[in-house]
Amino acid sequence: MRVSFCQGLLTGAIILNLLILYYVSRAQQQMMEKRRDLGRGSRRSGLPSSSLGGGVGGLVGPVSGLAGAGVAGIEVNSRGPRVTVLLREFENFENYVGDVARSFLRQRPELPFLAVADTSPYPPLLLPEGARLLVLSPSPDQPPQAHRPEFHVQTEFVLLVPDGVELEQGRAVERLIRELEGEGGGPVRLVAAPVLARSAVQCLHLRVSLREWTATYTPAASGSSGSVCTALQGDAVVLIRTEDLFNLSVPLGRPLFSSLFIQTSLRGWKVKLLESPCFSASHRPLFSSAHNQWKADTRLKEGTGRLMRSFGLKHLLLPDGKEQWHGCSKETPRCFGTVRDDTPDYLYLERWTPPCCLRALRETTKYVINILESSGVRYWLEGGTLLGAARHQDIIPWDYDVDLGIYLEDVPNCDQLKDLQWGNRVDANGYLWEHAVEGDFYRVQYSETNHLHVDLWPFSPRNGIMTKHTWTEHKQDVEFPEHFLQPLVPMPFAGITAYGPNNHRAFLELKFGEGVIENPQYPNPAKKRLERSKL
């Protein structure tokens, strides 16, 4: 086969282009490697990238150049400091942030010190050279990295310190690093040291159930060489890897420990609380007046509420047995809106009925049942409410209302019902009684504002069959033999004894189908199905 001159020329041009592409690629690769080396050098210095500038956006204050110094016989890594000291929790009206920074920089001047605030503190913080302030609130005239802490922490570890703490022995930081590195890749991802005394910090077990909107704290047993648990309560210094901290959804939320341990416990991480070293603190109590202490306590309560609402936690069970509620109340709307297709919005979020809503439903149910019984109105647990009583002795965990059947002929016995017709009334305890607009039944709401409710369905006997004037589209809304109600029998429900049909299994299977008690399912599986594996 003969090759023409044009074909040879074309082949040569192709080969030349390939050679040019090869050498250009090599040159670009070498440039990228050089940039990476420069980047590593910048990170090892423990200082922010020079492209941010010393006074850009959220970063305020001078930066010392002591990265290579050694103090008090402490060996400093030639690659630069490994730890950034970070102070997040302090109050603008009284704090000791400057004293904390001076204490750490006096012993370890090579360590970056970062105070972090949501907004610019007023009065301004008086920080020593080497300490910086990072403001998290974004400013429209600054780049995004100016207010993001992960761009300003370039060390391997972060030491989270409380206000007023002091560093008396520089080697205490190395002790924490050794303890954390000694845990390898296990579940212990944080190491803590107490402030003042080990007795000032309590090791806790924390169980967070997002599905149930609940966090439960219980005391953990203390060991001789350190306690491993999932949360801490009290004054402590905490060391965490920078990568772990900034892989959290909200790495620096406030209150810091509440935010931190909720997120770490959900990831299965643990914290090891050491017996020593103990960090000292010359400023305890933190606040010099009862008024400032009250202000701090009030801000803590408000901040905890905001944090829990943002995390979707509405019920806290504390280690001392007390409870905190951060959901709806009689004075606020319920936690979910209008229910469509029998499927409340929270089911689509893989959650169940908020505990505050369940509490309100239980209160309303007890209140209504007490009035019905004292008025001589015969009632029974109906529909899904009876199913909950049979299965849980309580409201079904994902249900959003309570259903009671009543004898229509008994309605005149009850003052709250007999004159309703199509109107409504609020009783002396704030419950709203109304004739429902959706059909011929009655509804009792938790309050005028909070529409969690108990529905009362009037039935009349006709030739041994319980029937109604109007019907809904619910499959369980059907006629049934009156013998299920003769007699009514007591059964436990929601902490009280209520009345239900005398053969509740047969009654439920008549309305819902065979095996309904043993096979739980959401109200409308066509819209949202309950996966048995998640029970």
Short mmCIF file of C-alpha atoms in Angstrom, two decimals:
data_model
loop_
_atom_site.label_atom_id
_atom_site.label_comp_id
_atom_site.label_asym_id
_atom_site.label_seq_id
_atom_site.Cartn_x
_atom_site.Cartn_y
_atom_site.Cartn_z
CA MET A 1 0.00 0.00 0.00
CA ARG A 2 1.48 3.30 -1.10
CA VAL A 3 1.15 6.41 1.13
CA SER A 4 0.66 9.67 -0.68
CA PHE A 5 2.46 12.86 0.24
CA CYS A 6 -0.75 14.43 1.66
CA GLN A 7 -1.44 11.38 3.84
CA GLY A 8 2.09 11.48 5.24
CA LEU A 9 1.80 15.18 5.96
CA LEU A 10 -1.51 14.67 7.76
CA THR A 11 -0.06 11.81 9.84
CA GLY A 12 2.90 13.94 10.85
CA ALA A 13 0.63 16.80 11.90
CA ILE A 14 -1.44 14.46 14.08
CA ILE A 15 1.67 13.10 15.80
CA LEU A 16 2.96 16.63 16.41
CA ASN A 17 -0.36 17.69 17.99
CA LEU A 18 -0.32 14.67 20.27
CA LEU A 19 3.21 15.54 21.45
CA ILE A 20 2.18 19.13 22.12
CA LEU A 21 -0.86 17.99 24.13
CA TYR A 22 1.32 15.61 26.16
CA TYR A 23 3.82 18.31 27.17
CA VAL A 24 1.09 20.86 27.93
CA SER A 25 -0.60 18.29 30.20
CA ARG A 26 2.70 17.59 31.97
CA ALA A 27 3.24 21.30 32.56
CA GLN A 28 -0.26 21.78 33.98
CA GLN A 29 0.18 18.81 36.30
CA GLN A 30 3.45 20.20 37.65
CA MET A 31 1.81 23.60 38.27
CA MET A 32 -1.06 21.95 40.18
CA GLU A 33 1.41 20.00 42.34
CA LYS A 34 3.23 23.21 43.18
CA ARG A 35 -0.06 24.90 44.16
CA ARG A 36 -0.96 21.96 46.38
CA ASP A 37 2.42 22.16 48.08
CA LEU A 38 1.89 25.87 48.67
CA GLY A 39 -1.58 25.14 50.05
CA ARG A 40 -0.18 22.59 52.48
CA GLY A 41 2.35 25.12 53.66
CA SER A 42 -0.39 27.67 54.27
CA ARG A 43 -2.45 25.18 56.24
CA ARG A 44 0.53 24.11 58.31
CA SER A 45 1.10 27.71 59.32
CA GLY A 46 -2.22 27.63 61.19
CA LEU A 47 -3.22 30.95 59.62
CA PRO A 48 -5.97 31.79 57.14
CA SER A 49 -5.22 32.08 53.47
CA SER A 50 -3.68 35.41 52.55
CA SER A 51 -6.41 35.91 49.98
CA LEU A 52 -8.81 36.61 52.87
CA GLY A 53 -6.78 39.44 54.28
CA GLY A 54 -6.29 40.36 57.91
CA GLY A 55 -9.44 42.44 58.21
CA VAL A 56 -11.80 40.78 55.76
CA GLY A 57 -15.47 40.35 56.62
CA GLY A 58 -15.99 38.25 59.71
CA LEU A 59 -12.32 37.98 60.71
CA VAL A 60 -11.07 40.70 63.00
CA GLY A 61 -7.83 41.18 64.89
CA PRO A 62 -4.07 40.86 64.49
CA VAL A 63 -2.35 37.57 63.69
CA SER A 64 0.89 36.67 65.41
CA GLY A 65 3.78 35.03 63.62
CA LEU A 66 4.84 32.67 66.39
CA ALA A 67 4.06 29.39 64.68
CA GLY A 68 7.50 27.96 65.20
CA ALA A 69 8.14 29.07 68.76
CA GLY A 70 8.69 26.73 71.66
CA VAL A 71 7.53 27.66 75.17
CA ALA A 72 8.27 26.25 78.61
CA GLY A 73 10.09 23.23 77.22
CA ILE A 74 7.19 22.19 74.98
CA GLU A 75 8.18 20.67 71.70
CA VAL A 76 6.39 22.37 68.80
CA ASN A 77 5.71 20.46 65.61
CA SER A 78 7.97 21.87 62.89
CA ARG A 79 5.02 21.78 60.50
CA GLY A 80 3.12 24.25 62.68
CA PRO A 81 0.51 24.01 65.46
CA ARG A 82 -1.90 21.10 65.46
CA VAL A 83 -4.67 22.73 67.50
CA THR A 84 -6.86 25.79 67.17
CA VAL A 85 -8.31 27.04 70.45
CA LEU A 86 -11.92 28.08 69.86
CA LEU A 87 -14.17 29.94 72.29
CA ARG A 88 -17.83 29.96 71.22
CA GLU A 89 -19.91 30.42 74.39
CA PHE A 90 -19.75 33.90 75.91
CA GLU A 91 -22.10 36.80 76.65
CA ASN A 92 -21.52 40.29 75.29
CA PHE A 93 -22.63 42.01 78.50
CA GLU A 94 -19.98 40.28 80.65
CA ASN A 95 -17.20 37.97 79.53
CA TYR A 96 -13.55 37.09 79.97
CA VAL A 97 -12.66 36.19 76.39
CA GLY A 98 -9.58 38.42 76.43
CA ASP A 99 -8.30 36.79 79.65
CA VAL A 100 -8.84 33.30 78.21
CA ALA A 101 -6.91 34.23 75.06
CA ARG A 102 -4.04 35.72 77.06
CA SER A 103 -3.87 32.63 79.27
CA PHE A 104 -3.54 30.24 76.32
CA LEU A 105 -1.20 32.47 74.30
CA ARG A 106 1.03 32.99 77.34
CA GLN A 107 1.62 29.24 77.61
CA ARG A 108 1.26 28.34 73.93
CA PRO A 109 1.76 31.45 71.76
CA GLU A 110 1.99 29.33 68.60
CA LEU A 111 -1.61 28.11 68.91
CA PRO A 112 -4.24 29.98 66.87
CA PHE A 113 -6.98 31.38 69.12
CA LEU A 114 -10.39 32.07 67.64
CA ALA A 115 -13.38 33.65 69.36
CA VAL A 116 -16.61 33.04 67.44
CA ALA A 117 -19.76 35.14 67.70
CA ASP A 118 -23.03 35.28 65.78
CA THR A 119 -22.82 39.05 65.43
CA SER A 120 -20.17 41.64 66.26
CA PRO A 121 -19.98 41.83 70.06
CA TYR A 122 -20.87 45.06 71.79
CA PRO A 123 -19.00 46.27 73.69
CA PRO A 124 -16.17 45.10 71.39
CA LEU A 125 -13.87 42.36 72.64
CA LEU A 126 -10.40 43.41 73.74
CA LEU A 127 -8.28 40.61 72.28
CA PRO A 128 -4.51 40.26 72.60
CA GLU A 129 -2.25 39.92 69.58
CA GLY A 130 -2.56 36.41 68.18
CA ALA A 131 -6.27 36.11 68.99
CA ARG A 132 -8.93 36.69 66.36
CA LEU A 133 -12.68 37.23 66.25
CA LEU A 134 -14.84 35.47 63.67
CA VAL A 135 -18.37 36.81 63.13
CA LEU A 136 -20.71 34.22 61.62
CA SER A 137 -23.39 36.58 60.34
CA PRO A 138 -22.82 37.08 56.62
CA SER A 139 -22.26 40.50 55.16
CA PRO A 140 -23.42 41.30 51.61
CA ASP A 141 -20.15 43.00 50.72
CA GLN A 142 -17.89 40.07 51.71
CA PRO A 143 -17.08 36.71 50.12
CA PRO A 144 -18.77 33.64 51.65
CA GLN A 145 -15.58 32.25 53.16
CA ALA A 146 -15.20 35.36 55.31
CA HIS A 147 -17.91 34.10 57.67
CA ARG A 148 -17.46 30.35 57.46
CA PRO A 149 -15.33 28.96 60.30
CA GLU A 150 -13.99 25.99 58.31
CA PHE A 151 -11.99 28.47 56.22
CA HIS A 152 -10.36 29.92 59.34
CA VAL A 153 -9.42 26.72 61.14
CA GLN A 154 -6.48 25.13 59.37
CA THR A 155 -5.22 22.83 62.12
CA GLU A 156 -5.79 19.12 62.64
CA PHE A 157 -7.69 19.56 65.93
CA VAL A 158 -10.01 22.08 67.56
CA LEU A 159 -10.01 22.69 71.31
CA LEU A 160 -13.42 23.99 72.42
CA VAL A 161 -13.02 26.01 75.60
CA PRO A 162 -15.60 27.73 77.83
CA ASP A 163 -15.43 31.35 78.91
CA GLY A 164 -13.30 32.10 81.95
CA VAL A 165 -11.05 29.03 81.64
CA GLU A 166 -7.25 29.23 82.03
CA LEU A 167 -4.35 27.19 80.70
CA GLU A 168 -1.77 26.74 83.45
CA GLN A 169 0.19 23.84 81.94
CA GLY A 170 0.89 23.88 78.23
CA ARG A 171 1.34 20.12 78.14
CA ALA A 172 -2.33 19.61 79.00
CA VAL A 173 -3.18 20.17 75.34
CA GLU A 174 -0.74 17.43 74.25
CA ARG A 175 -2.29 15.07 76.79
CA LEU A 176 -5.70 15.50 75.17
CA ILE A 177 -4.25 14.97 71.70
CA ARG A 178 -2.52 11.75 72.78
CA GLU A 179 -5.75 10.46 74.34
CA LEU A 180 -7.75 11.15 71.19
CA GLU A 181 -5.11 9.68 68.87
CA GLY A 182 -4.94 6.63 71.11
CA GLU A 183 -8.58 5.87 70.34
CA GLY A 184 -7.69 5.28 66.70
CA GLY A 185 -10.71 5.02 64.45
CA GLY A 186 -13.10 3.85 67.18
CA PRO A 187 -16.35 5.42 68.33
CA VAL A 188 -14.58 7.85 70.70
CA ARG A 189 -14.28 10.96 68.54
CA LEU A 190 -14.04 13.57 71.31
CA VAL A 191 -11.93 13.83 74.45
CA ALA A 192 -12.82 16.16 77.32
CA ALA A 193 -11.12 17.46 80.44
CA PRO A 194 -12.99 19.00 83.39
CA VAL A 195 -12.68 22.60 84.53
CA LEU A 196 -11.72 23.01 88.20
CA ALA A 197 -12.71 19.48 89.29
CA ARG A 198 -13.89 16.19 87.81
CA SER A 199 -16.98 16.37 90.02
CA ALA A 200 -18.08 19.52 88.15
CA VAL A 201 -18.80 17.52 84.98
CA GLN A 202 -21.39 14.79 84.58
CA CYS A 203 -21.06 12.09 81.95
CA LEU A 204 -24.41 11.34 80.31
CA HIS A 205 -25.97 8.90 77.91
CA LEU A 206 -28.00 10.67 75.24
CA ARG A 207 -30.59 8.98 73.06
CA VAL A 208 -32.00 11.12 70.26
CA SER A 209 -35.09 9.95 68.37
CA LEU A 210 -35.85 12.28 65.51
CA ARG A 211 -38.86 10.14 64.62
CA GLU A 212 -40.32 10.83 68.06
CA TRP A 213 -38.95 14.42 68.26
CA THR A 214 -37.32 13.52 71.59
CA ALA A 215 -33.92 13.62 73.30
CA THR A 216 -33.43 11.59 76.49
CA TYR A 217 -30.51 12.18 78.86
CA THR A 218 -29.60 9.66 81.58
CA PRO A 219 -26.62 9.63 83.97
CA ALA A 220 -23.69 7.40 82.99
CA ALA A 221 -21.47 5.46 85.39
CA SER A 222 -18.06 7.01 86.03
CA GLY A 223 -14.87 5.02 85.58
CA SER A 224 -11.53 5.36 87.36
CA SER A 225 -9.46 6.32 84.31
CA GLY A 226 -12.12 8.13 82.37
CA SER A 227 -15.76 7.81 81.41
CA VAL A 228 -16.99 7.11 77.91
CA CYS A 229 -20.46 8.46 77.19
CA THR A 230 -22.42 10.39 74.58
CA ALA A 231 -22.91 13.80 76.25
CA LEU A 232 -21.53 16.00 79.01
CA GLN A 233 -23.13 18.39 81.46
CA GLY A 234 -21.00 20.96 83.20
CA ASP A 235 -17.75 22.85 82.71
CA ALA A 236 -15.33 21.07 80.36
CA VAL A 237 -12.77 21.58 77.63
CA VAL A 238 -13.38 19.37 74.57
CA LEU A 239 -10.96 18.29 71.85
CA ILE A 240 -12.27 17.14 68.47
CA ARG A 241 -10.72 16.60 65.06
CA THR A 242 -11.34 19.55 62.78
CA GLU A 243 -12.63 17.26 60.04
CA ASP A 244 -15.20 15.74 62.40
CA LEU A 245 -16.33 19.12 63.72
CA PHE A 246 -16.96 20.61 60.31
CA ASN A 247 -18.66 17.49 59.03
CA LEU A 248 -21.49 18.22 61.45
CA SER A 249 -24.58 19.93 60.08
CA VAL A 250 -24.31 22.77 62.60
CA PRO A 251 -20.73 22.68 63.90
CA LEU A 252 -20.94 25.76 66.13
CA GLY A 253 -24.58 25.98 67.17
CA ARG A 254 -25.54 27.41 70.54
CA PRO A 255 -25.80 26.24 73.25
CA LEU A 256 -22.59 24.60 72.07
CA PHE A 257 -22.61 21.37 74.09
CA SER A 258 -26.31 20.74 73.45
CA SER A 259 -25.83 21.25 69.72
CA LEU A 260 -22.58 19.29 69.57
CA PHE A 261 -23.66 16.18 71.45
CA ILE A 262 -27.06 15.87 69.78
CA GLN A 263 -25.30 15.70 66.44
CA THR A 264 -22.45 13.44 67.54
CA SER A 265 -24.79 10.99 69.30
CA LEU A 266 -26.86 10.65 66.13
CA ARG A 267 -23.65 9.61 64.37
CA GLY A 268 -22.78 7.05 67.03
CA TRP A 269 -19.78 9.04 68.29
CA LYS A 270 -18.73 9.03 71.92
CA VAL A 271 -16.84 11.39 74.21
CA LYS A 272 -14.21 10.31 76.71
CA LEU A 273 -14.14 12.39 79.90
CA LEU A 274 -10.75 12.24 81.58
CA GLU A 275 -10.10 12.47 85.31
CA SER A 276 -7.18 14.80 84.61
CA PRO A 277 -5.82 17.22 83.60
CA CYS A 278 -8.20 19.72 85.13
CA PHE A 279 -8.20 23.16 83.60
CA SER A 280 -8.31 26.06 86.03
CA ALA A 281 -10.71 29.00 86.00
CA SER A 282 -10.27 32.21 87.96
CA HIS A 283 -13.69 33.53 86.93
CA ARG A 284 -16.24 31.30 88.61
CA PRO A 285 -19.05 32.15 88.84
CA LEU A 286 -18.88 33.82 85.45
CA PHE A 287 -21.22 36.66 86.28
CA SER A 288 -20.65 39.31 88.90
CA SER A 289 -24.28 40.12 89.64
CA ALA A 290 -27.57 38.32 90.08
CA HIS A 291 -29.01 40.42 87.26
CA ASN A 292 -26.35 39.31 84.79
CA GLN A 293 -26.82 35.70 85.87
CA TRP A 294 -30.55 36.06 85.22
CA LYS A 295 -29.85 37.52 81.79
CA ALA A 296 -27.52 34.63 80.96
CA ASP A 297 -30.05 32.05 82.19
CA THR A 298 -32.81 33.68 80.14
CA ARG A 299 -30.66 33.75 77.01
CA LEU A 300 -29.71 30.11 77.58
CA LYS A 301 -33.36 29.11 77.83
CA GLU A 302 -34.26 31.06 74.69
CA GLY A 303 -31.24 29.71 72.80
CA THR A 304 -32.04 26.15 73.80
CA GLY A 305 -35.58 26.59 72.51
CA ARG A 306 -34.36 27.93 69.16
CA LEU A 307 -31.84 25.12 68.81
CA MET A 308 -34.34 22.38 69.62
CA ARG A 309 -36.91 23.79 67.22
CA SER A 310 -34.30 23.99 64.46
CA PHE A 311 -33.32 20.35 65.13
CA GLY A 312 -36.97 19.27 65.30
CA LEU A 313 -36.76 18.20 68.95
CA LYS A 314 -39.84 19.07 70.97
CA HIS A 315 -39.38 17.04 74.15
CA LEU A 316 -36.28 16.80 76.35
CA LEU A 317 -36.05 14.31 79.21
CA LEU A 318 -33.29 15.59 81.49
CA PRO A 319 -31.00 13.50 83.74
CA ASP A 320 -32.66 14.83 86.90
CA GLY A 321 -36.04 13.55 85.70
CA LYS A 322 -37.37 16.96 84.66
CA GLU A 323 -38.85 17.65 81.24
CA GLN A 324 -38.55 20.48 78.75
CA TRP A 325 -41.13 21.09 76.03
CA HIS A 326 -40.35 23.02 72.87
CA GLY A 327 -43.48 22.34 70.84
CA CYS A 328 -47.07 23.53 70.70
CA SER A 329 -49.22 24.53 73.67
CA LYS A 330 -52.77 25.68 74.35
CA GLU A 331 -51.74 29.21 73.33
CA THR A 332 -50.04 28.25 70.04
CA PRO A 333 -51.18 26.46 66.85
CA ARG A 334 -50.57 22.74 66.63
CA CYS A 335 -47.33 21.53 65.08
CA PHE A 336 -48.82 20.47 61.74
CA GLY A 337 -51.25 21.98 59.27
CA THR A 338 -54.37 20.71 57.54
CA VAL A 339 -54.17 16.96 56.96
CA ARG A 340 -54.54 15.89 53.33
CA ASP A 341 -55.44 12.35 52.25
CA ASP A 342 -55.38 11.16 55.90
CA THR A 343 -51.59 11.66 55.83
CA PRO A 344 -50.15 14.44 58.02
CA ASP A 345 -47.06 16.21 56.74
CA TYR A 346 -44.73 14.75 59.36
CA LEU A 347 -45.15 11.22 57.98
CA TYR A 348 -43.48 12.34 54.75
CA LEU A 349 -40.53 13.47 56.90
CA GLU A 350 -40.24 9.95 58.39
CA ARG A 351 -41.49 11.26 61.72
CA TRP A 352 -44.42 10.45 63.96
CA THR A 353 -46.84 12.67 65.84
CA PRO A 354 -44.92 15.31 67.86
CA PRO A 355 -45.00 14.48 71.59
CA CYS A 356 -46.49 17.86 72.48
CA CYS A 357 -49.42 17.08 70.18
CA LEU A 358 -49.86 13.65 71.74
CA ARG A 359 -49.80 15.25 75.18
CA ALA A 360 -52.51 17.73 74.13
CA LEU A 361 -54.62 14.92 72.64
CA ARG A 362 -54.35 12.92 75.86
CA GLU A 363 -55.33 15.95 77.97
CA THR A 364 -58.31 16.70 75.73
CA THR A 365 -59.42 13.06 75.71
CA LYS A 366 -59.31 12.78 79.51
CA TYR A 367 -61.20 16.04 79.83
CA VAL A 368 -63.93 15.05 77.37
CA ILE A 369 -64.33 11.53 78.79
CA ASN A 370 -64.69 12.94 82.30
CA ILE A 371 -67.49 15.26 81.13
CA LEU A 372 -69.26 12.49 79.18
CA GLU A 373 -69.15 10.11 82.15
CA SER A 374 -70.35 12.75 84.62
CA SER A 375 -73.16 13.72 82.22
CA GLY A 376 -74.40 10.19 81.67
CA VAL A 377 -73.44 10.02 77.99
CA ARG A 378 -72.55 6.50 76.91
CA TYR A 379 -69.36 6.50 74.82
CA TRP A 380 -66.79 4.06 73.47
CA LEU A 381 -63.37 4.25 71.86
CA GLU A 382 -63.83 4.25 68.11
CA GLY A 383 -61.81 3.59 64.94
CA GLY A 384 -58.08 4.22 65.14
CA THR A 385 -58.38 5.29 68.76
CA LEU A 386 -59.70 1.85 69.74
CA LEU A 387 -56.93 0.33 67.61
CA GLY A 388 -54.38 2.34 69.58
CA ALA A 389 -55.89 1.16 72.87
CA ALA A 390 -55.74 -2.48 71.75
CA ARG A 391 -52.19 -2.20 70.42
CA HIS A 392 -50.48 0.39 72.65
CA GLN A 393 -52.96 1.17 75.47
CA ASP A 394 -52.48 4.69 74.12
CA ILE A 395 -52.89 6.84 71.03
CA ILE A 396 -51.24 5.35 67.93
CA PRO A 397 -47.81 7.06 67.74
CA TRP A 398 -48.57 8.57 64.32
CA ASP A 399 -52.26 9.43 64.85
CA TYR A 400 -53.41 13.05 64.86
CA ASP A 401 -56.87 12.98 66.48
CA VAL A 402 -59.05 10.91 68.83
CA ASP A 403 -62.42 9.32 67.92
CA LEU A 404 -65.19 8.48 70.39
CA GLY A 405 -68.58 7.02 69.54
CA ILE A 406 -71.58 8.24 71.56
CA TYR A 407 -75.28 7.41 71.75
CA LEU A 408 -77.19 10.20 69.98
CA GLU A 409 -80.09 9.84 72.43
CA ASP A 410 -77.73 10.76 75.30
CA VAL A 411 -76.61 14.10 73.80
CA PRO A 412 -79.30 16.13 75.68
CA ASN A 413 -77.73 14.93 78.94
CA CYS A 414 -74.56 16.95 78.26
CA ASP A 415 -74.73 20.74 78.68
CA GLN A 416 -71.69 21.23 76.42
CA LEU A 417 -73.35 19.36 73.52
CA LYS A 418 -77.10 19.86 73.68
CA ASP A 419 -77.22 23.50 72.56
CA LEU A 420 -74.43 23.47 69.99
CA GLN A 421 -76.46 22.89 66.83
CA TRP A 422 -74.18 24.53 64.24
CA GLY A 423 -72.42 26.91 66.59
CA ASN A 424 -69.50 26.59 68.99
CA ARG A 425 -68.56 27.58 72.51
CA VAL A 426 -65.40 27.90 74.58
CA ASP A 427 -65.77 26.48 78.07
CA ALA A 428 -64.22 27.77 81.28
CA ASN A 429 -61.09 25.63 80.73
CA GLY A 430 -60.42 26.95 77.25
CA TYR A 431 -61.67 23.94 75.25
CA LEU A 432 -63.65 24.73 72.11
CA TRP A 433 -66.84 22.65 71.61
CA GLU A 434 -68.42 22.78 68.17
CA HIS A 435 -70.78 21.05 65.79
CA ALA A 436 -68.37 20.06 63.01
CA VAL A 437 -68.88 21.66 59.62
CA GLU A 438 -67.59 18.50 57.86
CA GLY A 439 -70.57 16.36 58.91
CA ASP A 440 -73.10 15.50 61.55
CA PHE A 441 -70.76 15.02 64.49
CA TYR A 442 -69.21 17.01 67.35
CA ARG A 443 -65.63 18.17 67.83
CA VAL A 444 -63.78 19.30 70.96
CA GLN A 445 -60.60 21.28 70.24
CA TYR A 446 -57.72 21.75 72.65
CA SER A 447 -58.27 25.52 72.37
CA GLU A 448 -59.39 28.21 69.93
CA THR A 449 -55.78 28.49 68.75
CA ASN A 450 -54.66 24.87 68.90
CA HIS A 451 -56.93 22.68 66.77
CA LEU A 452 -55.87 19.28 68.07
CA HIS A 453 -59.20 17.62 68.72
CA VAL A 454 -61.44 14.78 69.84
CA ASP A 455 -64.27 13.87 67.47
CA LEU A 456 -67.59 12.60 68.91
CA TRP A 457 -69.58 10.43 66.48
CA PRO A 458 -73.31 10.06 67.34
CA PHE A 459 -74.82 6.62 66.62
CA SER A 460 -78.41 5.43 67.04
CA PRO A 461 -79.63 1.83 67.47
CA ARG A 462 -82.02 0.56 64.81
CA ASN A 463 -83.16 -3.07 64.91
CA GLY A 464 -80.02 -4.09 66.74
CA ILE A 465 -77.70 -2.17 64.38
CA MET A 466 -75.81 1.01 65.29
CA THR A 467 -76.20 3.53 62.48
CA LYS A 468 -75.81 7.27 61.76
CA HIS A 469 -77.47 9.97 59.72
CA THR A 470 -74.36 10.80 57.69
CA TRP A 471 -71.21 8.89 56.76
CA THR A 472 -67.63 9.76 55.85
CA GLU A 473 -65.45 8.16 53.22
CA HIS A 474 -63.37 6.34 55.85
CA LYS A 475 -63.58 2.59 55.39
CA GLN A 476 -64.05 2.08 59.14
CA ASP A 477 -67.11 4.34 59.18
CA VAL A 478 -69.73 1.57 58.86
CA GLU A 479 -72.73 0.19 60.70
CA PHE A 480 -72.16 -2.50 63.31
CA PRO A 481 -74.24 -4.72 65.63
CA GLU A 482 -75.22 -3.10 68.93
CA HIS A 483 -74.23 -6.21 70.85
CA PHE A 484 -70.62 -4.92 70.74
CA LEU A 485 -71.79 -2.17 73.14
CA GLN A 486 -73.83 -4.41 75.47
CA PRO A 487 -72.07 -4.17 77.73
CA LEU A 488 -69.29 -1.61 77.26
CA VAL A 489 -66.11 -2.76 78.98
CA PRO A 490 -63.31 -0.79 80.64
CA MET A 491 -59.87 -0.79 79.01
CA PRO A 492 -56.65 1.16 79.66
CA PHE A 493 -56.06 4.11 77.36
CA ALA A 494 -53.70 7.09 77.55
CA GLY A 495 -53.17 6.78 81.29
CA ILE A 496 -56.86 6.43 82.23
CA THR A 497 -59.54 3.76 82.10
CA ALA A 498 -61.95 4.32 79.22
CA TYR A 499 -64.79 2.25 77.78
CA GLY A 500 -64.70 0.22 74.61
CA PRO A 501 -66.65 -2.53 72.80
CA ASN A 502 -66.87 -5.84 74.65
CA ASN A 503 -65.06 -7.73 71.87
CA HIS A 504 -62.67 -5.14 70.57
CA ARG A 505 -60.78 -7.56 68.29
CA ALA A 506 -63.91 -8.62 66.41
CA PHE A 507 -65.10 -5.00 66.33
CA LEU A 508 -61.82 -3.78 64.84
CA GLU A 509 -61.59 -6.60 62.30
CA LEU A 510 -65.16 -5.83 61.21
CA LYS A 511 -64.09 -2.25 60.50
CA PHE A 512 -60.49 -2.61 59.32
CA GLY A 513 -60.01 -6.22 58.31
CA GLU A 514 -58.48 -9.36 59.79
CA GLY A 515 -55.16 -9.05 61.63
CA VAL A 516 -55.35 -5.27 61.92
CA ILE A 517 -54.03 -5.23 65.51
CA GLU A 518 -50.90 -7.22 64.66
CA ASN A 519 -50.19 -5.47 61.34
CA PRO A 520 -49.81 -1.73 61.86
CA GLN A 521 -50.01 0.56 58.85
CA TYR A 522 -50.35 4.26 58.12
CA PRO A 523 -53.88 5.58 57.47
CA ASN A 524 -53.40 5.90 53.69
CA PRO A 525 -50.73 3.46 52.44
CA ALA A 526 -51.30 4.64 48.88
CA LYS A 527 -49.77 7.98 49.90
CA LYS A 528 -47.31 6.87 52.56
CA ARG A 529 -46.63 3.28 53.61
CA LEU A 530 -45.19 2.20 56.95
CA GLU A 531 -42.14 0.02 56.50
CA ARG A 532 -42.15 -2.72 59.11
CA SER A 533 -38.35 -2.63 59.31
CA LYS A 534 -38.57 0.89 60.81
CA LEU A 535 -40.79 -0.11 63.72
#
